Amino acid sequence: MNPSNVLLSAIISLFATMVVFGGCLWCLYRYRHCIGNCNSNSAGVARNSRDAGMATVDQIQVADVHPSAPPEDDKDLPPSYEALFPASPSAR
């Protein structure tokens, strides 16, 4: 590998990244008015459906909730390290 080729490739890659990033920022700046207009219609629909949903949530009564997980005492724990790998002085 030639060091000058590596340096040239790094500079070209950095420049290309800057151009692509700048292009993305330019597109966001250029079409910023469209983003606000495109979302304004769906925001009105979402607001109306949210208000309708709030009315139904107020009518729901919350039932008693009990945990479904078993208690800590009933859990089957894995074997200890000493049980899996006993230390025998004769093996050393």
CSV table of C-alpha atoms in Angstrom, one decimal:
chain,number,residue,atom,x,y,z
A,1,MET,CA,0.0,0.0,0.0
A,2,ASN,CA,1.2,3.4,-0.9
A,3,PRO,CA,0.8,6.0,1.9
A,4,SER,CA,0.0,8.7,-0.6
A,5,ASN,CA,-2.9,6.6,-2.0
A,6,VAL,CA,-4.3,6.1,1.6
A,7,LEU,CA,-4.1,9.8,2.3
A,8,LEU,CA,-5.8,10.7,-1.0
A,9,SER,CA,-8.6,8.1,-0.3
A,10,ALA,CA,-9.1,9.5,3.2
A,11,ILE,CA,-9.4,13.1,1.9
A,12,ILE,CA,-11.8,12.1,-0.9
A,13,SER,CA,-13.9,10.1,1.6
A,14,LEU,CA,-14.1,13.0,4.0
A,15,PHE,CA,-15.0,15.4,1.2
A,16,ALA,CA,-17.7,13.0,-0.1
A,17,THR,CA,-19.2,12.6,3.4
A,18,MET,CA,-19.3,16.4,3.8
A,19,VAL,CA,-21.0,16.8,0.5
A,20,VAL,CA,-23.7,14.2,1.2
A,21,PHE,CA,-24.3,15.5,4.7
A,22,GLY,CA,-24.5,19.1,3.3
A,23,GLY,CA,-27.0,17.9,0.7
A,24,CYS,CA,-29.2,16.3,3.3
A,25,LEU,CA,-29.2,19.5,5.3
A,26,TRP,CA,-29.9,21.5,2.2
A,27,CYS,CA,-32.9,19.3,1.3
A,28,LEU,CA,-34.3,19.6,4.9
A,29,TYR,CA,-33.9,23.4,4.7
A,30,ARG,CA,-35.4,23.7,1.2
A,31,TYR,CA,-38.4,21.5,1.9
A,32,ARG,CA,-39.1,22.5,5.5
A,33,HIS,CA,-42.4,24.2,4.6
A,34,CYS,CA,-43.6,20.9,3.2
A,35,ILE,CA,-42.9,19.0,6.4
A,36,GLY,CA,-45.2,21.3,8.3
A,37,ASN,CA,-48.0,21.3,5.7
A,38,CYS,CA,-47.9,17.5,5.2
A,39,ASN,CA,-48.3,16.8,8.9
A,40,SER,CA,-50.9,19.4,9.6
A,41,ASN,CA,-53.8,17.4,8.1
A,42,SER,CA,-52.9,14.2,9.9
A,43,ALA,CA,-52.5,16.2,13.2
A,44,GLY,CA,-56.1,17.3,13.0
A,45,VAL,CA,-57.3,13.8,12.4
A,46,ALA,CA,-55.2,12.4,15.3
A,47,ARG,CA,-56.4,15.2,17.6
A,48,ASN,CA,-60.1,14.3,16.9
A,49,SER,CA,-59.5,10.6,17.4
A,50,ARG,CA,-57.6,11.2,20.6
A,51,ASP,CA,-60.4,13.3,22.0
A,52,ALA,CA,-62.9,10.5,21.1
A,53,GLY,CA,-60.6,7.9,22.8
A,54,MET,CA,-60.3,10.0,26.0
A,55,ALA,CA,-64.1,9.8,26.4
A,56,THR,CA,-64.0,6.0,26.3
A,57,VAL,CA,-61.1,5.8,28.7
A,58,ASP,CA,-63.0,7.7,31.3
A,59,GLN,CA,-65.8,5.2,31.2
A,60,ILE,CA,-63.6,2.1,31.7
A,61,GLN,CA,-63.3,0.8,35.3
A,62,VAL,CA,-60.0,-0.6,36.4
A,63,ALA,CA,-60.2,-4.2,37.7
A,64,ASP,CA,-58.0,-5.7,40.4
A,65,VAL,CA,-54.7,-6.6,39.0
A,66,HIS,CA,-52.7,-9.5,40.5
A,67,PRO,CA,-49.2,-10.5,39.5
A,68,SER,CA,-49.0,-13.6,37.4
A,69,ALA,CA,-45.3,-14.4,38.2
A,70,PRO,CA,-44.6,-17.1,40.8
A,71,PRO,CA,-43.2,-15.9,44.1
A,72,GLU,CA,-39.4,-15.8,44.6
A,73,ASP,CA,-39.4,-18.8,46.9
A,74,ASP,CA,-40.8,-21.1,44.2
A,75,LYS,CA,-38.2,-20.4,41.6
A,76,ASP,CA,-35.9,-23.2,40.5
A,77,LEU,CA,-32.4,-21.8,40.8
A,78,PRO,CA,-29.5,-23.0,38.7
A,79,PRO,CA,-26.8,-25.1,40.5
A,80,SER,CA,-23.9,-23.3,42.2
A,81,TYR,CA,-20.5,-22.9,40.7
A,82,GLU,CA,-19.0,-25.2,43.3
A,83,ALA,CA,-21.5,-27.9,42.4
A,84,LEU,CA,-20.6,-27.6,38.7
A,85,PHE,CA,-16.8,-27.3,39.1
A,86,PRO,CA,-15.7,-28.9,42.3
A,87,ALA,CA,-12.2,-27.9,43.4
A,88,SER,CA,-10.1,-31.0,44.0
A,89,PRO,CA,-6.6,-30.5,45.4
A,90,SER,CA,-5.4,-33.7,43.7
A,91,ALA,CA,-6.2,-32.4,40.2
A,92,ARG,CA,-3.8,-29.5,40.6
